[in-house]
């Protein structure tokens, strides 16, 4: 299937939307998986604690019996009962330590089972009778962290797998949703491309034939009519070139060459002379030699748009001043001017500030694109009813 | 050891003993029923609260568990 540059450009937008959708989708999936992981972690922790509780509860009962025995044998016997499987401590009801073998100092009398910051598991048993004066028996074992390692492994493996599966599903779903839009865009692109292409032949024929007419041999009345045709054809020609550039050429790789802007400006002024004369506008040229390494066609679009705008938005019997210095180009008209609050929008595509004039509002957007491509600066000064001056600096 | 088993902490034991000596009664004694049936509760002390407290402190130091376990 043939795709025009427009289609490519639109597909680039589609890709952007696709990436955004995927990002959003992935963030959503990651959030869901993170939430599930948190719950899974909590569940595994609770499960581990439950297992430890059963074990430690048995140990505690055993230890409590030994303490009770010691209570009745004290002070004849004063060796605190020890066990290889755990260490323990006894505290009285005023939370005063009676005897302790614990390694961790972090004790919470309000919890039955908890993990300390230094990775010890504590089990707190509360006595009904205060044998040896103890109210609390605290058992301590090491938290080997195995459960945590296995939990993390599960989360990373299943979470990653889940993200992968959901991403693939999301990608296919998105393509499924985009399919009708892509078809419509392709049809629209081909229509625009074909229409633009079909305009070229008749337009060239009109312009060439007008050039060939010997105006000296035609009557005054016909000469005026031919001039009007010439003006109209050139206006359409500028529009055609802009459309072609906007739809086809801006994505194409362009080769730069060293050009003398002075020559191009003179050539384009001559081209637009008949349009300017129709509004009795005079050109005032102040051109120095200025060489640039740019694509000639692209920079011609910049100059064409600046000049055609200066004609379009000028008053009758106005002037257009073009000043070319070694590193700047200024096109100044004596026209309507642009309101200061609208100045920042003039480079936006399809923005037009004067409905009385024709056009698509793409001219200055093209200028801005090209200026940006060559990393140049553009400055606009405008005063209502005095005129607008656009300066390009490189 | 009976007081310790009944009252737990140091302050509790001391307060419990003081109360018992001030107001001796079979009902609040920590001694077993058989012992009380045989010997009855201690008579009311006349040695004064201050002296009692001192005596209890000496008793506590003599019989406390804390610091004696190994």
CSV table of C-alpha atoms in Angstrom, one decimal:
chain,number,residue,atom,x,y,z
A,1,UNK,CA,0.0,0.0,0.0
A,2,UNK,CA,1.4,3.4,-1.0
A,3,UNK,CA,1.7,5.9,1.8
A,4,UNK,CA,2.2,9.6,1.3
A,5,UNK,CA,4.4,11.7,3.5
A,6,UNK,CA,1.1,12.9,5.1
A,7,UNK,CA,0.2,9.4,6.0
A,8,UNK,CA,3.7,9.0,7.5
A,9,UNK,CA,3.2,12.2,9.5
A,10,UNK,CA,-0.2,11.1,10.7
A,11,UNK,CA,1.2,7.7,11.5
A,12,UNK,CA,3.8,9.4,13.6
A,13,UNK,CA,1.0,11.0,15.5
A,14,UNK,CA,-0.7,7.7,15.8
A,15,UNK,CA,2.5,6.2,17.2
A,16,UNK,CA,2.7,9.1,19.7
A,17,UNK,CA,-0.9,8.3,20.8
A,18,UNK,CA,0.0,4.6,20.8
A,19,UNK,CA,3.0,5.2,23.0
A,20,UNK,CA,0.9,7.4,25.4
A,21,UNK,CA,-1.8,4.8,25.6
A,22,UNK,CA,0.8,2.1,26.2
A,23,UNK,CA,2.5,4.3,28.9
A,24,UNK,CA,-0.8,4.9,30.6
A,25,UNK,CA,-1.8,1.2,30.3
A,26,UNK,CA,1.6,0.1,31.6
A,27,UNK,CA,1.4,2.5,34.5
A,28,UNK,CA,-2.1,1.2,35.3
A,29,UNK,CA,-0.9,-2.4,35.1
A,30,UNK,CA,2.1,-1.7,37.2
A,31,UNK,CA,-0.1,0.0,39.8
A,32,UNK,CA,-2.5,-2.9,39.9
A,33,UNK,CA,0.4,-5.4,40.1
A,34,UNK,CA,2.1,-3.3,42.8
A,35,UNK,CA,-1.1,-3.3,44.8
A,36,UNK,CA,-1.5,-7.1,44.3
A,37,UNK,CA,2.2,-7.5,45.3
A,38,UNK,CA,1.7,-5.4,48.5
A,39,UNK,CA,-1.3,-7.6,49.4
A,40,UNK,CA,0.7,-10.7,48.6
A,41,UNK,CA,3.6,-9.5,50.7
A,42,UNK,CA,1.2,-8.8,53.6
A,43,UNK,CA,-0.4,-12.2,53.2
A,44,UNK,CA,3.0,-14.0,53.1
A,45,UNK,CA,4.1,-12.0,56.2
A,46,UNK,CA,0.9,-12.9,58.0
A,47,UNK,CA,1.4,-16.6,57.0
A,48,UNK,CA,4.9,-16.6,58.2
A,49,UNK,CA,3.9,-14.9,61.5
A,50,UNK,CA,1.1,-17.4,61.9
A,51,UNK,CA,3.5,-20.3,61.6
A,52,UNK,CA,6.0,-18.7,64.0
A,53,UNK,CA,3.2,-17.9,66.4
A,54,UNK,CA,2.3,-21.6,66.7
A,55,UNK,CA,5.9,-22.6,67.2
A,56,UNK,CA,6.7,-19.8,69.6
A,57,UNK,CA,3.5,-20.4,71.6
A,58,UNK,CA,4.7,-23.9,72.2
A,59,UNK,CA,8.2,-22.7,73.2
A,60,UNK,CA,6.6,-20.1,75.5
A,61,UNK,CA,4.5,-22.6,77.3
A,62,UNK,CA,7.5,-24.8,77.8
A,63,UNK,CA,9.6,-21.9,79.1
A,64,UNK,CA,6.7,-20.8,81.4
A,65,UNK,CA,6.6,-24.2,83.0
A,66,UNK,CA,10.4,-24.0,83.6
A,67,UNK,CA,10.0,-20.5,85.1
A,68,UNK,CA,7.2,-21.7,87.4
A,69,UNK,CA,9.4,-24.6,88.6
A,70,UNK,CA,12.2,-22.1,89.2
A,71,UNK,CA,9.9,-19.9,91.1
A,72,UNK,CA,9.3,-22.5,93.7
A,73,UNK,CA,13.0,-23.5,93.9
A,74,UNK,CA,14.3,-19.9,94.1
A,75,UNK,CA,16.6,-18.8,95.7
A,76,UNK,CA,18.2,-22.2,96.2
A,77,UNK,CA,18.3,-22.5,92.4
A,78,UNK,CA,18.8,-19.3,90.5
A,79,UNK,CA,19.8,-20.4,87.0
A,80,UNK,CA,17.5,-19.0,84.5
A,81,UNK,CA,16.2,-21.7,82.1
A,82,UNK,CA,17.9,-21.6,78.7
A,83,UNK,CA,17.0,-23.2,75.3
A,84,UNK,CA,19.0,-23.6,72.1
A,85,UNK,CA,16.0,-22.8,69.9
A,86,UNK,CA,15.4,-19.3,71.4
A,87,UNK,CA,16.5,-16.7,73.9
A,88,UNK,CA,14.1,-15.2,76.3
A,89,UNK,CA,13.5,-12.5,79.0
A,90,UNK,CA,11.1,-11.9,81.8
A,91,UNK,CA,9.7,-8.4,82.7
A,92,UNK,CA,7.4,-7.5,85.6
A,93,UNK,CA,4.1,-5.7,85.3
A,94,UNK,CA,5.9,-2.3,85.7
A,95,UNK,CA,7.9,-3.2,82.5
A,96,UNK,CA,11.0,-3.6,84.6
A,97,UNK,CA,13.5,-6.2,83.4
A,98,UNK,CA,13.9,-9.1,85.8
A,99,UNK,CA,16.3,-11.1,83.6
A,100,UNK,CA,17.0,-11.0,79.9
A,101,UNK,CA,19.1,-12.9,77.3
A,102,UNK,CA,17.6,-10.9,74.4
A,103,UNK,CA,19.8,-9.5,71.7
A,104,UNK,CA,17.4,-6.9,70.6
A,105,UNK,CA,16.5,-4.1,72.9
A,106,UNK,CA,13.3,-3.2,70.9
A,107,UNK,CA,10.4,-4.6,73.0
A,108,UNK,CA,6.7,-3.9,72.4
A,109,UNK,CA,4.6,-5.2,75.3
A,110,UNK,CA,1.4,-4.4,73.4
A,111,UNK,CA,2.0,-6.8,70.6
A,112,UNK,CA,2.0,-10.6,70.7
A,113,UNK,CA,4.3,-11.1,67.8
A,114,UNK,CA,6.4,-8.7,65.8
A,115,UNK,CA,9.6,-8.3,63.9
A,116,UNK,CA,12.2,-5.9,65.3
A,117,UNK,CA,14.3,-3.6,63.1
A,118,UNK,CA,17.4,-5.8,63.7
A,119,UNK,CA,15.5,-8.7,62.2
A,120,UNK,CA,14.5,-10.6,65.3
A,121,UNK,CA,11.1,-12.1,65.9
A,122,UNK,CA,9.6,-11.5,69.3
A,123,UNK,CA,6.8,-13.4,70.9
A,124,UNK,CA,5.3,-11.9,74.1
A,125,UNK,CA,3.5,-14.1,76.5
A,126,UNK,CA,1.5,-12.6,79.3
A,127,UNK,CA,1.5,-14.6,82.6
A,128,UNK,CA,-1.6,-14.8,84.8
A,129,UNK,CA,0.5,-15.5,87.9
A,130,UNK,CA,3.6,-13.5,88.4
A,131,UNK,CA,6.1,-16.4,88.8
A,132,UNK,CA,9.5,-14.9,89.8
A,133,UNK,CA,7.6,-11.6,89.7
A,134,UNK,CA,7.3,-11.8,85.9
A,135,UNK,CA,4.3,-10.6,84.0
A,136,UNK,CA,5.8,-10.8,80.6
A,137,UNK,CA,7.8,-13.6,79.0
A,138,UNK,CA,9.5,-12.5,75.7
A,139,UNK,CA,10.9,-15.1,73.4
A,140,UNK,CA,13.3,-14.1,70.6
A,141,UNK,CA,14.3,-16.0,67.5
A,142,UNK,CA,16.2,-14.8,64.4
A,143,UNK,CA,14.2,-13.8,61.3
A,144,UNK,CA,16.2,-15.7,58.6
A,145,UNK,CA,14.4,-13.6,55.9
A,146,UNK,CA,13.8,-16.6,53.7
A,147,UNK,CA,10.1,-15.9,53.4
A,148,UNK,CA,11.0,-12.4,52.3
A,149,UNK,CA,13.4,-13.6,49.7
A,150,UNK,CA,10.9,-16.1,48.3
A,151,UNK,CA,8.1,-13.5,48.4
A,152,UNK,CA,10.3,-11.0,46.4
A,153,UNK,CA,11.2,-13.7,43.9
A,154,UNK,CA,7.5,-14.5,43.4
A,155,UNK,CA,6.6,-10.9,43.1
A,156,UNK,CA,9.4,-10.1,40.5
A,157,UNK,CA,8.8,-13.3,38.5
A,158,UNK,CA,5.0,-13.3,38.4
A,159,UNK,CA,4.7,-9.5,38.4
A,160,UNK,CA,7.1,-9.2,35.4
A,161,UNK,CA,5.3,-11.9,33.6
A,162,UNK,CA,2.0,-10.2,34.3
A,163,UNK,CA,3.3,-6.9,33.0
A,164,UNK,CA,4.6,-8.6,29.8
A,165,UNK,CA,1.3,-10.4,29.1
A,166,UNK,CA,-0.8,-7.3,29.8
A,167,UNK,CA,1.5,-5.1,27.6
A,168,UNK,CA,1.1,-7.5,24.7
A,169,UNK,CA,-2.6,-7.7,25.2
A,170,UNK,CA,-2.7,-3.8,25.4
A,171,UNK,CA,-0.7,-3.5,22.2
A,172,UNK,CA,-3.0,-5.8,20.2
A,173,UNK,CA,-6.1,-4.1,21.7
A,174,UNK,CA,-4.8,-0.7,20.7
A,175,UNK,CA,-4.1,-1.8,17.2
A,176,UNK,CA,-7.6,-3.2,17.0
A,177,UNK,CA,-9.1,0.1,18.1
A,178,UNK,CA,-6.9,2.1,15.8
A,179,UNK,CA,-7.5,0.0,12.7
A,180,UNK,CA,-10.7,1.9,11.5
A,181,UNK,CA,-9.0,5.3,12.2
A,182,UNK,CA,-5.9,4.3,10.2
A,183,UNK,CA,-8.1,3.3,7.2
A,184,UNK,CA,-9.9,6.6,7.3
A,185,UNK,CA,-6.6,8.5,7.6
A,186,UNK,CA,-5.1,6.6,4.7
A,187,UNK,CA,-8.1,7.4,2.5
A,188,UNK,CA,-7.9,11.1,3.5
A,189,UNK,CA,-4.2,11.2,2.9
A,190,UNK,CA,-4.4,9.7,-0.5
A,191,UNK,CA,-7.2,12.1,-1.4
A,192,UNK,CA,-5.1,15.2,-0.3
A,193,UNK,CA,-2.1,13.9,-2.1
A,194,UNK,CA,-3.9,13.1,-5.4
A,195,UNK,CA,-5.7,16.5,-5.3
A,196,UNK,CA,-2.5,18.4,-4.7
A,197,UNK,CA,-0.8,16.5,-7.5
A,198,UNK,CA,-3.7,17.1,-9.9
A,199,UNK,CA,-3.4,20.9,-9.2
A,200,UNK,CA,0.1,21.1,-10.4
A,201,UNK,CA,-0.4,20.4,-14.1
A,202,UNK,CA,-3.2,22.9,-14.9
A,203,UNK,CA,-1.5,25.6,-12.7
A,204,UNK,CA,1.8,25.2,-14.5
A,205,UNK,CA,-0.1,25.3,-17.9
A,206,UNK,CA,-1.8,28.6,-16.9
A,207,UNK,CA,1.4,30.3,-15.6
A,208,UNK,CA,3.5,29.1,-18.6
A,209,UNK,CA,0.9,30.2,-21.1
A,210,UNK,CA,0.5,33.7,-19.5
A,211,UNK,CA,4.3,34.1,-19.7
A,212,UNK,CA,4.1,33.2,-23.4
A,213,UNK,CA,1.4,35.8,-24.2
A,214,UNK,CA,2.8,38.8,-26.0
A,215,UNK,CA,1.1,41.6,-24.0
A,216,UNK,CA,2.2,44.2,-26.6
A,217,UNK,CA,-0.1,42.6,-29.2
A,218,UNK,CA,-3.1,42.5,-26.9
A,219,UNK,CA,-5.7,45.1,-26.3
A,220,UNK,CA,-5.6,47.2,-23.1
A,221,UNK,CA,-8.8,45.5,-21.9
A,222,UNK,CA,-7.4,42.0,-22.5
A,223,UNK,CA,-4.0,42.9,-20.9
A,224,UNK,CA,-5.8,43.8,-17.7
A,225,UNK,CA,-7.7,40.5,-17.8
A,226,UNK,CA,-4.5,38.6,-18.4
A,227,UNK,CA,-2.8,40.4,-15.5
A,228,UNK,CA,-5.7,39.4,-13.2
A,229,UNK,CA,-5.4,35.8,-14.3
A,230,UNK,CA,-1.7,36.0,-13.7
A,231,UNK,CA,-2.2,37.4,-10.2
A,232,UNK,CA,-4.8,34.8,-9.4
A,233,UNK,CA,-2.7,31.9,-10.8
A,234,UNK,CA,0.4,33.1,-8.8
A,235,UNK,CA,-1.7,33.3,-5.6
A,236,UNK,CA,-2.9,29.8,-6.2
A,237,UNK,CA,0.7,28.8,-7.0
A,238,UNK,CA,2.0,30.0,-3.6
A,239,UNK,CA,-0.8,28.2,-1.9
A,240,UNK,CA,-0.1,25.1,-3.9
A,241,UNK,CA,3.6,25.3,-3.0
A,242,UNK,CA,2.8,25.7,0.7
A,243,UNK,CA,0.4,22.7,0.6
A,244,UNK,CA,2.9,20.6,-1.2
A,245,UNK,CA,5.6,21.5,1.3
A,246,UNK,CA,3.3,21.0,4.3
A,247,UNK,CA,2.0,17.6,3.1
A,248,UNK,CA,4.9,16.2,1.2
A,249,UNK,CA,8.2,17.9,1.4
A,250,UNK,CA,8.7,18.7,5.1
A,251,UNK,CA,9.5,15.2,6.0
A,252,UNK,CA,11.8,14.7,3.1
A,253,UNK,CA,15.5,14.7,3.5
A,254,UNK,CA,16.8,17.9,1.9
A,255,UNK,CA,20.3,18.7,0.7
A,256,UNK,CA,21.8,22.0,1.6
A,257,UNK,CA,23.7,24.2,-0.7
A,258,UNK,CA,25.4,27.6,-0.5
A,259,UNK,CA,23.0,30.2,-1.8
A,260,UNK,CA,23.2,34.0,-2.1
A,261,UNK,CA,20.0,35.2,-0.5
A,262,UNK,CA,20.2,38.5,-2.4
A,263,UNK,CA,19.6,36.7,-5.7
A,264,UNK,CA,16.7,34.7,-4.4
A,265,UNK,CA,15.0,37.7,-2.9
A,266,UNK,CA,15.4,39.7,-6.1
A,267,UNK,CA,13.9,36.7,-8.1
A,268,UNK,CA,11.0,36.4,-5.7
A,269,UNK,CA,10.3,40.1,-5.6
A,270,UNK,CA,10.1,40.0,-9.4
A,271,UNK,CA,7.7,37.1,-9.2
A,272,UNK,CA,5.4,38.8,-6.7
A,273,UNK,CA,5.7,42.2,-8.4
A,274,UNK,CA,2.5,41.8,-10.3
A,275,UNK,CA,0.6,40.9,-7.1
A,276,UNK,CA,2.1,43.9,-5.4
A,277,UNK,CA,1.2,46.2,-8.3
A,278,UNK,CA,-2.4,45.0,-8.1
A,279,UNK,CA,-2.5,46.8,-4.7
A,280,UNK,CA,-0.2,49.5,-5.8
A,281,UNK,CA,2.4,48.5,-3.3
A,282,UNK,CA,6.0,49.5,-3.8
A,283,UNK,CA,9.0,47.4,-2.8
A,284,UNK,CA,12.0,49.1,-1.1
A,285,UNK,CA,15.0,46.9,-1.2
A,286,UNK,CA,18.2,47.2,0.8
A,287,UNK,CA,20.1,44.0,0.0
A,288,UNK,CA,23.6,43.1,0.9
A,289,UNK,CA,25.3,39.9,-0.2
A,290,UNK,CA,24.5,37.2,2.3
A,291,UNK,CA,25.4,33.5,1.8
A,292,UNK,CA,23.7,30.7,3.6
A,293,UNK,CA,24.1,26.9,3.6
A,294,UNK,CA,20.4,25.9,3.3
A,295,UNK,CA,18.0,24.1,1.0
A,296,UNK,CA,17.0,26.5,-1.7
A,297,UNK,CA,13.4,25.3,-2.0
A,298,UNK,CA,12.9,25.5,1.7
A,299,UNK,CA,14.3,29.0,2.0
A,300,UNK,CA,12.3,30.1,-1.0
A,301,UNK,CA,9.2,29.0,0.9
A,302,UNK,CA,10.3,31.3,3.8
A,303,UNK,CA,10.8,34.3,1.5
A,304,UNK,CA,7.6,33.6,-0.5
A,305,UNK,CA,5.5,33.5,2.6
A,306,UNK,CA,7.0,36.6,4.1
A,307,UNK,CA,6.5,38.6,0.9
A,308,UNK,CA,3.0,37.2,0.1
A,309,UNK,CA,1.9,38.0,3.7
A,310,UNK,CA,3.4,41.5,3.4
A,311,UNK,CA,1.3,42.0,0.3
A,312,UNK,CA,-1.8,40.3,1.5
A,313,UNK,CA,-2.0,42.2,4.8
A,314,UNK,CA,-0.8,45.6,3.4
A,315,UNK,CA,-2.9,48.5,2.6
A,316,UNK,CA,-3.4,49.9,-0.9
A,317,UNK,CA,-0.5,52.1,-2.0
A,318,UNK,CA,1.6,50.7,0.9
A,319,UNK,CA,5.2,49.8,0.9
A,320,UNK,CA,7.2,46.6,1.6
A,321,UNK,CA,10.7,47.1,2.9
A,322,UNK,CA,13.1,44.2,2.6
A,323,UNK,CA,16.4,44.6,4.3
A,324,UNK,CA,19.1,41.9,3.9
A,325,UNK,CA,22.2,42.1,6.1
A,326,UNK,CA,25.0,39.6,6.4
A,327,UNK,CA,23.2,37.7,9.2
A,328,UNK,CA,19.6,38.9,9.2
A,329,UNK,CA,16.6,39.4,6.9
A,330,UNK,CA,13.8,41.9,7.7
A,331,UNK,CA,10.5,42.1,5.8
A,332,UNK,CA,8.4,45.1,6.9
A,333,UNK,CA,5.0,46.1,5.6
A,334,UNK,CA,2.9,49.2,6.1
A,335,UNK,CA,-0.3,47.3,6.7
A,336,UNK,CA,-2.9,46.4,9.2
A,337,UNK,CA,-0.6,45.1,12.0
A,338,UNK,CA,-1.4,42.4,14.5
A,339,UNK,CA,-2.7,42.9,18.0
A,340,UNK,CA,0.0,42.2,20.6
A,341,UNK,CA,-2.0,39.5,22.4
A,342,UNK,CA,-2.3,37.6,19.1
A,343,UNK,CA,1.4,37.8,18.3
A,344,UNK,CA,2.4,34.6,20.1
A,345,UNK,CA,-0.1,32.6,18.1
A,346,UNK,CA,0.8,33.8,14.6
A,347,UNK,CA,3.1,30.8,14.0
A,348,UNK,CA,0.4,28.2,14.9
A,349,UNK,CA,-0.9,26.2,12.0
A,350,UNK,CA,-4.3,27.2,10.7
A,351,UNK,CA,-4.2,30.5,12.7
A,352,UNK,CA,-5.5,33.4,10.6
A,353,UNK,CA,-6.1,36.9,12.0
A,354,UNK,CA,-7.9,38.4,9.1
A,355,UNK,CA,-10.9,36.6,7.7
A,356,UNK,CA,-11.1,39.0,4.7
A,357,UNK,CA,-8.0,37.4,3.2
A,358,UNK,CA,-7.8,33.9,1.9
A,359,UNK,CA,-5.4,31.1,2.8
A,360,UNK,CA,-5.2,28.2,5.1
A,361,UNK,CA,-3.1,29.8,7.8
A,362,UNK,CA,-0.2,27.5,7.2
A,363,UNK,CA,2.3,30.0,5.7
A,364,UNK,CA,4.0,31.3,8.9
A,365,UNK,CA,3.8,27.8,10.4
A,366,UNK,CA,5.9,26.6,7.5
A,367,UNK,CA,8.3,29.6,8.0
A,368,UNK,CA,8.7,28.7,11.7
A,369,UNK,CA,9.3,25.0,10.9
A,370,UNK,CA,12.1,25.9,8.5
A,371,UNK,CA,13.6,28.5,10.7
A,372,UNK,CA,13.6,26.0,13.6
A,373,UNK,CA,15.2,23.4,11.4
A,374,UNK,CA,18.1,25.7,10.6
A,375,UNK,CA,18.3,26.9,14.2
A,376,UNK,CA,17.6,30.5,13.3
A,377,UNK,CA,15.8,33.1,15.4
A,378,UNK,CA,12.7,34.9,14.3
A,379,UNK,CA,11.4,38.2,15.8
A,380,UNK,CA,8.0,39.9,15.1
A,381,UNK,CA,7.2,43.5,15.8
A,382,UNK,CA,3.8,44.8,15.0
A,383,UNK,CA,1.8,47.9,15.5
A,384,UNK,CA,-1.9,48.2,14.7
A,385,UNK,CA,-2.5,50.2,11.5
A,386,UNK,CA,1.2,50.9,11.1
A,387,UNK,CA,2.6,47.6,10.0
A,388,UNK,CA,4.4,44.4,10.8
A,389,UNK,CA,8.1,43.7,10.7
A,390,UNK,CA,9.5,40.1,10.7
A,391,UNK,CA,13.2,39.6,11.2
A,392,UNK,CA,15.1,36.4,10.7
A,393,UNK,CA,18.5,36.2,12.4
A,394,UNK,CA,21.1,33.6,11.8
B,1,UNK,CA,7.7,-15.4,96.9
B,2,UNK,CA,3.9,-15.5,97.5
B,3,UNK,CA,3.7,-11.8,97.5
B,4,UNK,CA,5.8,-11.6,94.4
B,5,UNK,CA,3.6,-14.2,92.6
B,6,UNK,CA,0.5,-12.3,93.7
B,7,UNK,CA,1.4,-8.7,93.2
B,8,UNK,CA,4.2,-8.8,90.5
B,9,UNK,CA,6.2,-5.6,90.4
B,10,UNK,CA,8.2,-4.0,93.2
B,11,UNK,CA,5.8,-1.1,93.9
B,12,UNK,CA,2.8,-3.4,93.7
B,13,UNK,CA,4.3,-5.9,96.2
B,14,UNK,CA,5.4,-3.1,98.6
B,15,UNK,CA,1.9,-1.4,98.4
B,16,UNK,CA,0.2,-4.8,98.8
B,17,UNK,CA,2.2,-5.7,101.9
B,18,UNK,CA,1.8,-2.3,103.4
B,19,UNK,CA,-1.9,-2.5,103.0
B,20,UNK,CA,-2.1,-5.9,104.5
B,21,UNK,CA,-0.1,-5.0,107.5
B,22,UNK,CA,-2.1,-1.8,108.0
B,23,UNK,CA,-5.4,-3.6,107.6
B,24,UNK,CA,-4.8,-7.4,108.1
B,25,UNK,CA,-7.6,-9.6,107.0
B,26,UNK,CA,-8.0,-13.2,105.9
B,27,UNK,CA,-9.8,-12.0,102.8
B,28,UNK,CA,-6.8,-10.1,101.4
B,29,UNK,CA,-4.1,-12.4,102.6
B,30,UNK,CA,-2.0,-14.1,100.0
B,31,UNK,CA,-1.4,-17.1,102.3
B,32,UNK,CA,-3.2,-20.4,101.7
B,33,UNK,CA,-6.6,-21.1,103.3
B,34,UNK,CA,-5.1,-23.9,105.4
B,35,UNK,CA,-2.4,-21.6,106.8
B,36,UNK,CA,-5.0,-19.0,107.8
B,37,UNK,CA,-7.3,-21.5,109.4
B,38,UNK,CA,-4.4,-22.6,111.5
B,39,UNK,CA,-2.8,-19.3,112.4
B,40,UNK,CA,-5.3,-16.6,111.4
B,41,UNK,CA,-4.4,-13.2,109.9
B,42,UNK,CA,-1.6,-11.1,111.4
B,43,UNK,CA,-2.7,-8.7,114.1
B,44,UNK,CA,-3.0,-5.0,113.3
B,45,UNK,CA,0.5,-3.5,113.3
B,46,UNK,CA,1.2,-0.7,115.7
B,47,UNK,CA,4.7,0.1,114.5
B,48,UNK,CA,3.6,3.0,112.2
B,49,UNK,CA,3.5,3.3,108.5
B,50,UNK,CA,7.0,4.8,108.2
B,51,UNK,CA,8.7,2.0,110.0
B,52,UNK,CA,6.6,-0.5,108.1
B,53,UNK,CA,7.7,0.9,104.8
B,54,UNK,CA,11.3,0.7,105.9
B,55,UNK,CA,10.8,-2.9,107.0
B,56,UNK,CA,9.1,-3.8,103.7
B,57,UNK,CA,12.0,-2.2,101.8
B,58,UNK,CA,14.5,-4.4,103.8
B,59,UNK,CA,12.3,-7.4,103.1
B,60,UNK,CA,12.2,-6.6,99.4
B,61,UNK,CA,16.0,-6.3,99.2
B,62,UNK,CA,16.3,-9.6,100.9
B,63,UNK,CA,13.9,-11.6,98.8
B,64,UNK,CA,13.8,-9.8,95.4
B,65,UNK,CA,14.5,-11.9,92.3
B,66,UNK,CA,15.8,-9.1,90.1
B,67,UNK,CA,19.6,-9.2,89.9
B,68,UNK,CA,19.8,-12.7,91.4
B,69,UNK,CA,19.2,-14.9,88.4
B,70,UNK,CA,22.0,-16.2,86.4
